Coordinates of C-alpha atoms in Angstrom, one line a residue:
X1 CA 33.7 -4.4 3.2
X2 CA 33.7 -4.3 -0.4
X3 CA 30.8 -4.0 -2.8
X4 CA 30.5 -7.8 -4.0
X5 CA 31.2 -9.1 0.0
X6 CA 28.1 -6.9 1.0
X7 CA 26.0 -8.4 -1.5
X8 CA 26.7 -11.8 -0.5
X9 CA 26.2 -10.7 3.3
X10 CA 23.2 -8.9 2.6
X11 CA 21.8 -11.8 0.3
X12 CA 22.9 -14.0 3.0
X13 CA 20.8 -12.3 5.8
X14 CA 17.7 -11.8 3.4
X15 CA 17.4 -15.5 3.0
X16 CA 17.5 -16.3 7.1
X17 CA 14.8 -13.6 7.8
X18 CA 12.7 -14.7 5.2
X19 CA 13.2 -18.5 6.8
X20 CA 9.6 -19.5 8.4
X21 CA 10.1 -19.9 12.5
X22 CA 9.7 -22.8 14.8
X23 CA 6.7 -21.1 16.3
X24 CA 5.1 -20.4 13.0
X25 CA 5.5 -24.0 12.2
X26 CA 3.9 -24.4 15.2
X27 CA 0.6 -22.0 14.2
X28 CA 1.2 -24.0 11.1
X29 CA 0.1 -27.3 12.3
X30 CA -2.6 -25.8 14.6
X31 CA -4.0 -23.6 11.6
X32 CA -4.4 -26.9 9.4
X33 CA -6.0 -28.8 12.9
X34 CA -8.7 -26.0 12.8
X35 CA -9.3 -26.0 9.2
X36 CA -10.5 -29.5 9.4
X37 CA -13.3 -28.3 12.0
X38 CA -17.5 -28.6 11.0
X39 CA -18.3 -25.5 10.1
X40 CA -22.2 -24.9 9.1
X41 CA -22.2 -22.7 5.8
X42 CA -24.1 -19.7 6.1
X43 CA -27.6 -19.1 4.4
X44 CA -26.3 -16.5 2.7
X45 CA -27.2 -13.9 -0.3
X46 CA -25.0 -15.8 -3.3
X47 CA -24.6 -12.2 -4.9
X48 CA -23.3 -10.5 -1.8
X49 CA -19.0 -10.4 -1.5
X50 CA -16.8 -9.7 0.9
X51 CA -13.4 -8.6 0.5
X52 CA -11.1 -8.6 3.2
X53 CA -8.1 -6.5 3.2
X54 CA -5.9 -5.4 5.9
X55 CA -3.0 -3.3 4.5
X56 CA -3.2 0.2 5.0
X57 CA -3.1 3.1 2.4
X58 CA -1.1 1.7 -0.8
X59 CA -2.0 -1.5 -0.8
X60 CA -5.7 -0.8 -0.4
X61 CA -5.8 1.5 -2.7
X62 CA -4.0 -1.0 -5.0
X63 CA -7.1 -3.0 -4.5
X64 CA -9.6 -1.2 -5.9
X65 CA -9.5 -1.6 -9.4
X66 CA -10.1 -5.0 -9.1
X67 CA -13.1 -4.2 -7.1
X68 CA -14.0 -1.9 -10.3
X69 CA -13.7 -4.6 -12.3
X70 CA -16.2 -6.9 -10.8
X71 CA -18.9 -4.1 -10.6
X72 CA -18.0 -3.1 -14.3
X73 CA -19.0 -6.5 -15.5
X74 CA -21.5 -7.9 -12.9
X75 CA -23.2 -4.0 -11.8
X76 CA -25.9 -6.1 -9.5
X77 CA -23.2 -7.8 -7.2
X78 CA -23.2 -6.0 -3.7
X79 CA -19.9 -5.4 -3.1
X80 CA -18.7 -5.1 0.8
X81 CA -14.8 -4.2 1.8
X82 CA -13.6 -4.9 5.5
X83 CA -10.5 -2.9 6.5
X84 CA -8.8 -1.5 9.5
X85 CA -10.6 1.4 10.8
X86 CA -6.8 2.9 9.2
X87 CA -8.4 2.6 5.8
X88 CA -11.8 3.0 5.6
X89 CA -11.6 6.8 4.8
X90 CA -9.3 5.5 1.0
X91 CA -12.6 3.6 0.5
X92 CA -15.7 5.8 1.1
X93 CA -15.8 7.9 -2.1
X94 CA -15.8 4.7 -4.3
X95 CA -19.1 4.2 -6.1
X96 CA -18.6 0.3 -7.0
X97 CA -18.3 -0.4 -3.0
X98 CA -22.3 -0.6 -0.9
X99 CA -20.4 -1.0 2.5
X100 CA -16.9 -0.7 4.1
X101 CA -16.6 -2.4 7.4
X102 CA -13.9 -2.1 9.8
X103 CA -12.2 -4.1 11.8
X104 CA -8.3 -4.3 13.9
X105 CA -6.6 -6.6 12.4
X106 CA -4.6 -8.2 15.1
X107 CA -0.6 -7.8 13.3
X108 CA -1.5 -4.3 11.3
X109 CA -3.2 -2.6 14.5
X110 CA -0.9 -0.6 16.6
X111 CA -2.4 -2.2 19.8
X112 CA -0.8 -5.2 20.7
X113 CA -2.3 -8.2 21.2
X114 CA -3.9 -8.9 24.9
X115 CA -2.3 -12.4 24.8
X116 CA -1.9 -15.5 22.9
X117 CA -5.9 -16.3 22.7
X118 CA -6.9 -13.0 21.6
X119 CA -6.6 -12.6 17.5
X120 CA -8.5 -16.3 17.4
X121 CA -10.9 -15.0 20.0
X122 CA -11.4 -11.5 17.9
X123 CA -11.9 -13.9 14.5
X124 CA -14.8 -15.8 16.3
X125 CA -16.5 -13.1 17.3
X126 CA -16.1 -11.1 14.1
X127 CA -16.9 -13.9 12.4
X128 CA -20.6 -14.4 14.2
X129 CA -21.1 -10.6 13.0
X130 CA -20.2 -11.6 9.7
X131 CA -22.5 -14.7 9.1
X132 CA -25.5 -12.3 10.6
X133 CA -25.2 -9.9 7.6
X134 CA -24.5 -13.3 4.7
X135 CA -22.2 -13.4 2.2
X136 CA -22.0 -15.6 -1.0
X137 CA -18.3 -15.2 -1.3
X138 CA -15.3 -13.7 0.0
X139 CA -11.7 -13.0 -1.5
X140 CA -8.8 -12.9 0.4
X141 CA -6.8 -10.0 -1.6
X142 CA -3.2 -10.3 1.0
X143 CA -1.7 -13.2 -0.1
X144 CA -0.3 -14.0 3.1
X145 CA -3.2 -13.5 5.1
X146 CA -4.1 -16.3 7.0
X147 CA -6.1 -14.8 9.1
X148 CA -8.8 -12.9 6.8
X149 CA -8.8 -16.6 5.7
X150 CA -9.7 -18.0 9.0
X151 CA -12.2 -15.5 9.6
X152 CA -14.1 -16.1 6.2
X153 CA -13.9 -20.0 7.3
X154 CA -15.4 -19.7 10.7
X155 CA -18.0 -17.1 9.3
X156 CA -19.2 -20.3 7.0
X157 CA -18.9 -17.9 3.9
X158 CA -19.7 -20.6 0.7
X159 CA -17.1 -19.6 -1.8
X160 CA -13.7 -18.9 -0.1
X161 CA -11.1 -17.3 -2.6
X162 CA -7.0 -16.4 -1.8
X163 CA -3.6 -17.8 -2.9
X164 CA -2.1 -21.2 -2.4
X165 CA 0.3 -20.1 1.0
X166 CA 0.6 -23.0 3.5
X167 CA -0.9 -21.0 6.0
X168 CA -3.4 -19.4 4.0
X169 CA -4.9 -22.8 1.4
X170 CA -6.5 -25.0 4.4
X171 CA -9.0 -22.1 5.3
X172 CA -10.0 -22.2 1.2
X173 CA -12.4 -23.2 -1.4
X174 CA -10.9 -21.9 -4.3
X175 CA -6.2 -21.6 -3.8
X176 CA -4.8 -20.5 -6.8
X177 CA -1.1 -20.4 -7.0
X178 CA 0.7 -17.5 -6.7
X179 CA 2.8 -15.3 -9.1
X180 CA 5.3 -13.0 -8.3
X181 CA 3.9 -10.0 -10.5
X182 CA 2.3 -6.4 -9.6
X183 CA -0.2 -6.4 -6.7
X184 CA -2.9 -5.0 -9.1
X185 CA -2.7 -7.6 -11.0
X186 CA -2.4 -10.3 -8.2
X187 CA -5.9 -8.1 -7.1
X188 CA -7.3 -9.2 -11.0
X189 CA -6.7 -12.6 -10.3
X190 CA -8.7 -13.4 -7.8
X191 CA -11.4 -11.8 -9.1
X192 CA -11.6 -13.7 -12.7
X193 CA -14.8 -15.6 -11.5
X194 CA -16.7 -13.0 -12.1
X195 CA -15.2 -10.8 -14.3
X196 CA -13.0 -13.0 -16.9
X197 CA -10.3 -12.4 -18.1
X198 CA -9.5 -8.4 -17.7
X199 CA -7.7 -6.2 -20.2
X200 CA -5.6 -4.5 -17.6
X201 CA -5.0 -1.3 -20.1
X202 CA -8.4 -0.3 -19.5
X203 CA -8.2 -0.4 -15.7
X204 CA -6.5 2.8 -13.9
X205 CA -5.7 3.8 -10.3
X206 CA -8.5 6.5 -9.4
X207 CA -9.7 8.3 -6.2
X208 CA -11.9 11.2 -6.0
X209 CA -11.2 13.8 -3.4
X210 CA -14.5 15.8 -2.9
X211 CA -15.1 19.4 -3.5
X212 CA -14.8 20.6 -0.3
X213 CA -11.3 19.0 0.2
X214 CA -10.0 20.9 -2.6
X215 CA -11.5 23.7 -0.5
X216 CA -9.9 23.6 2.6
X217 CA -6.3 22.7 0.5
X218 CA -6.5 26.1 -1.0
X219 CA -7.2 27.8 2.4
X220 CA -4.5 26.5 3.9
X221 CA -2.4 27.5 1.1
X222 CA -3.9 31.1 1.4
X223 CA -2.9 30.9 4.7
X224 CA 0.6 30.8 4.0
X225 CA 0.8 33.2 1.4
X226 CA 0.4 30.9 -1.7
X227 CA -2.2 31.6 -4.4
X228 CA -4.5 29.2 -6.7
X229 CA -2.2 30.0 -9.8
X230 CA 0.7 29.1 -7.8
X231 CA 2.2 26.0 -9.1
X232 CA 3.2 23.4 -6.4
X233 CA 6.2 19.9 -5.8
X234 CA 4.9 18.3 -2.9
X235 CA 7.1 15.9 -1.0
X236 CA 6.3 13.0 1.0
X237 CA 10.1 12.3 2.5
X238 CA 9.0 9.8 5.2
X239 CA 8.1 6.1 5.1
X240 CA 7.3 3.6 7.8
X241 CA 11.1 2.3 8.1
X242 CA 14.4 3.6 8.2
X243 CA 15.3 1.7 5.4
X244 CA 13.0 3.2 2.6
X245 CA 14.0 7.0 3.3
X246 CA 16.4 9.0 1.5
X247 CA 18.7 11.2 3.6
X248 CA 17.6 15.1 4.7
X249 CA 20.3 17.3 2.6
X250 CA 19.2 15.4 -0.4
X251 CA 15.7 16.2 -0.5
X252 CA 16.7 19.4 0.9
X253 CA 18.9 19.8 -2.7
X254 CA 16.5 18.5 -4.8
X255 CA 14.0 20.7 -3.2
X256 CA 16.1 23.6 -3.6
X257 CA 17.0 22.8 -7.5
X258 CA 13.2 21.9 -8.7
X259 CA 11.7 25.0 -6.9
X260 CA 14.1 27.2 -9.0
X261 CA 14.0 25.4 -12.2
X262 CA 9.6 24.7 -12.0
X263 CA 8.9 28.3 -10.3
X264 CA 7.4 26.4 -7.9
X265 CA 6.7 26.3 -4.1
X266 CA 8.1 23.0 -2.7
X267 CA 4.9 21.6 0.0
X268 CA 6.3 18.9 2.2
X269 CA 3.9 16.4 3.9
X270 CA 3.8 13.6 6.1
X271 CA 2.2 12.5 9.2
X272 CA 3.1 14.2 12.9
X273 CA 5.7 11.5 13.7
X274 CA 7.8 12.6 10.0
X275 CA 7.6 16.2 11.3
X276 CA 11.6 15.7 12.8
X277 CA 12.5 14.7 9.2
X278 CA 10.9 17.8 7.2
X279 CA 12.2 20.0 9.9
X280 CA 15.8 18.6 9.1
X281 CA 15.5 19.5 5.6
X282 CA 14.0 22.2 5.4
X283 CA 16.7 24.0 7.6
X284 CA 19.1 22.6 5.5
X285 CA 17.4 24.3 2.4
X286 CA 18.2 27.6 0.5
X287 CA 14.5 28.5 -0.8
X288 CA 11.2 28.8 1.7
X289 CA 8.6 26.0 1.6
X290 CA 5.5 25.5 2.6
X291 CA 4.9 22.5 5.6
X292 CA 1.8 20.6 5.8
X293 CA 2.9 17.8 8.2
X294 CA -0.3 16.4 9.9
X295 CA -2.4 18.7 8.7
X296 CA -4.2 16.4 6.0
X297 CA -6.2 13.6 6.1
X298 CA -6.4 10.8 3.0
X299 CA -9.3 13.0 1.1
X300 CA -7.6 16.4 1.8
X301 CA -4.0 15.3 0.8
X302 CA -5.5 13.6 -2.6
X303 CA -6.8 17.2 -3.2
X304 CA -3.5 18.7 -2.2
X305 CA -1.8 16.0 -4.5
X306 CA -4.3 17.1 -7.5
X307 CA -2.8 20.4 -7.6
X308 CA 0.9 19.1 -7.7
X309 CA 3.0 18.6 -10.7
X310 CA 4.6 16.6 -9.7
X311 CA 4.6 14.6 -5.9
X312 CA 8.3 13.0 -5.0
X313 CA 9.2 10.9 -2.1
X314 CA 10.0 7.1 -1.3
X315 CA 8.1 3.6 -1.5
X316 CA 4.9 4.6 0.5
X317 CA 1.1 4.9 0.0
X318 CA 0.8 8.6 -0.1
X319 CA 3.4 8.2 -3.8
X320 CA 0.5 5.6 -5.0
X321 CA -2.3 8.7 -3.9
X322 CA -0.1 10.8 -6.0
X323 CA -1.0 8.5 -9.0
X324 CA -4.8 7.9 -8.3
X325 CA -5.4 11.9 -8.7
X326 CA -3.5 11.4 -12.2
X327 CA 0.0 13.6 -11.0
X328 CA 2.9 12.3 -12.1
X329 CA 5.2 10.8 -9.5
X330 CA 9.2 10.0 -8.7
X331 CA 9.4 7.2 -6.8
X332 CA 12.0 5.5 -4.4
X333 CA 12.7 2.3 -3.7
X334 CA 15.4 0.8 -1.9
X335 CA 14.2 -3.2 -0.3
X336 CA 10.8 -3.4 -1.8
X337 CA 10.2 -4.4 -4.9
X338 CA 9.0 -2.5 -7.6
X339 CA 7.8 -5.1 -9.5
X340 CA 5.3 -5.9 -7.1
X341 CA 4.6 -2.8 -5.7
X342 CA 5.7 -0.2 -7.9
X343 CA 3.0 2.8 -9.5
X344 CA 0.4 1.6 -11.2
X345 CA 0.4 3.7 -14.4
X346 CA 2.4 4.8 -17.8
X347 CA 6.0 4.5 -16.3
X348 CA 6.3 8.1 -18.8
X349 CA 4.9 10.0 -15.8
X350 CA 5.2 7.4 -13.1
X351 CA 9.4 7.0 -12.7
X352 CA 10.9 4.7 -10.3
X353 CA 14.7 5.2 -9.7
X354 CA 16.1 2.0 -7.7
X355 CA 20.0 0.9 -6.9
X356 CA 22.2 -1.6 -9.2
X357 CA 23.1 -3.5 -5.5
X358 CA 23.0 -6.7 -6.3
X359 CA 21.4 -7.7 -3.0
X360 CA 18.2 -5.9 -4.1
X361 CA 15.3 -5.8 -3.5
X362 CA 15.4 -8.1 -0.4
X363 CA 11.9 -7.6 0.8
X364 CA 13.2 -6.9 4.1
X365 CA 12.2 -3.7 5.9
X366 CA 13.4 -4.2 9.3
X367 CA 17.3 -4.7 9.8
X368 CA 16.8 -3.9 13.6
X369 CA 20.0 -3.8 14.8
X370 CA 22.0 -3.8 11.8
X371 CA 24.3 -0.9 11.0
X372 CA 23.0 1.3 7.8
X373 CA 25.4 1.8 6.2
X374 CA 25.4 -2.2 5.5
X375 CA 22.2 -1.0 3.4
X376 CA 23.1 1.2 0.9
X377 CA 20.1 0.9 -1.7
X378 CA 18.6 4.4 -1.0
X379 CA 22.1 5.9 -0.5
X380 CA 22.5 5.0 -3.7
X381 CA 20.2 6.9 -5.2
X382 CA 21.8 10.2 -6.4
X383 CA 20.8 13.7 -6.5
X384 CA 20.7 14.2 -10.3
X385 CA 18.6 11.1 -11.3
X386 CA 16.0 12.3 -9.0
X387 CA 16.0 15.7 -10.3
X388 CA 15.8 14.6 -14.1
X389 CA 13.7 12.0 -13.3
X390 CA 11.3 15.0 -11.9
X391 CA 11.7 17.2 -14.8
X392 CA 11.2 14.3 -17.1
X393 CA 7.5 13.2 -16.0
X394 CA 6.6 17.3 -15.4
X395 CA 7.7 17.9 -19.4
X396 CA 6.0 14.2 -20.3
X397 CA 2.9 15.6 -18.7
X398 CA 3.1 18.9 -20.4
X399 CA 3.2 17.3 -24.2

């Protein structure tokens, strides 16, 4: 197939997946039946806000500098954030935030659901918890998420904010209309009721990795023969689908090339599951590195990510870590879209390399079934753009 036929294929198949089902039709209707419901509004504290997101490590972290925001220009509003018990750990350091609750969000858990009645019976109960501490307001930062909306209606929260989605508007006080643009600044949106209108230049990506996590970084380095002085390239190869990785012997070639040209040890991490995929390049590679697969939590690999110059690897949350401890990054990205999800940050130090496919980015990241080679955005990708890409953003940051 040529190049132009696999666009229009491609395009072709984007558009039907992104269709809505029958059945969510369905959950439409019923969604817009329950919205219409009595619901007695809560006696709640007015200053009190709860924000409900259930992404897991880039996205939430994506989230917080609208959350900085608000305490920035209103420092007396208490500020609570409900996440999957995946996330809570991104959010504990944070000064601006009083409380993170947790909570498995039926779709982002790993657990399925029990049956059919089970993520409505999970939002009533949560949401009795919910009207027994009071809120004033909550803001429904995934635009999609119809559920954090339901659960803020049935928890008679006052002041419901979110984006204008079908499924998402009926459970709403305040639906404003959505813009395709970067998440962060979707994130500033929604919070303009108390903060105004934001100059985005002055808000940054930041997390804070405690002392001791730089501490047990640097004895796990030790451990493996690499001092303090030792200047690192870390590399987070994996992502959570097949579609956003870059093959083995490239990573493997670009680790070999940057470790020679930086004087640098190459540190590959990921979680257990991605321990296959370092293991396959680092066979493949010339020069020793140093593996830390599943040896890090969120705090510890923000430490490790500190000490980087620079942290490579495809679309995932670890690369938006990488820019929150202010290291420059090489990004990526093959279905997603930059635009929306791309670094947050000076694109000097923060590079994204994508393909010229036309079909891209389809915002699909599951073609179950489909052959890959039918997907050829990361394969497209070459070797030498990500290596001067690299040594672009280390010299940038050296200047």
């Amino acid at each position: 197939m040529d190049r132009e036929a696999l666009v229009n294929r491609n395009r072709g198949m984007a558009e039907a997946f992104h269709q809505t089902p029958y059945k969510h039709h369905l959950r439409r209707l019923m969604l817009q039946t329950v919205s219409l419901l009595p619901i007695n509004r809560q006696k709640s504290k007015s200053d009190r806000v709860l924000i409900i997101r259930p992404d897991h490590l880039g996205d939430v972290l994506l989230t917080t500098p609208a959350i900085q925001a608000i305490k920035q220009t209103n420092p007396y509003t208490e500020i609570h954030v409900l996440v999957g018990p995946w996330s809570a750990s991104v959010l504990i350091n944070y000064p601006e935030i009083d409380r993170v609750l947790t909570l498995p969000f039926p779709g982002f858990s790993r657990n399925s659901n029990e049956n059919i009645r089970s993520p409505y019976q999970l939002a009533y109960q949560s949401a009795r918890h919910l009207r027994s501490i009071g809120y004033g307001s909550a803001i429904i930062m995934r635009p999609d998420h119809w559920w954090g909306a339901l659960l803020a209606f049935l928890a008679g929260i006052p002041i419901r904010i979110g984006y204008d989605l079908p499924d998402v508007a009926p459970f709403l006080t305040h639906a404003l209309p959505h813009d395709h643009q970067h998440v962060v600044r979707q994130n500033l949106k929604l919070v303009e009721n108390w903060t105004g209108k934001i100059d985005e230049k002055q808000l940054r990506l930041n997390f804070y990795p405690a002392p001791a996590d730089a501490t047990y970084i640097n004895s796990l380095l030790q451990k493996q023969g690499i001092d303090e002085k030792q200047s690192l390239i870390c590399i987070h190869p994996g992502s959570g689908t097949w579609v956003k990785r870059w093959e083995a012997s490239r990573w493997a070639s670009v680790a070999d090339t940057l470790s020679e040209q930086l004087n640098s040890t190459v540190v590959f991490t990921g979680g257990d599951h991605e321990m296959p995929l370092v293991n396959e390049i680092t066979e493949l590679m010339k020069t020793e590195a140093c593996v830390m697969v599943g040896d890090t939590q969120v705090d510890q690999l923000g430490a490790l990510f500190q000490r980087a110059q620079v942290v490579l690897g495809p679309d995932s949350g670890p690369l938006h870590l990488a820019v929150a401890v202010n290291t420059p990054t090489v990004t990526l990205f093959g279905p997603a879209d930059p635009v929306e999800f791309g670094p947050w940050g000076d694109r000097a130090r923060h590079m994204v390399l994508t393909s010229d496919i036309g079909c891209r980015p389809c915002r699909v990241l599951d073609w179950a079934g489909d052959n890959p080679e039918n997907h050829p955005c990361m394969r497209d990708i070459s070797v030498g753009s990500v290596l001067e890409a690299a040594r672009r953003v280390v010299q940038f940051n050296q200047e």
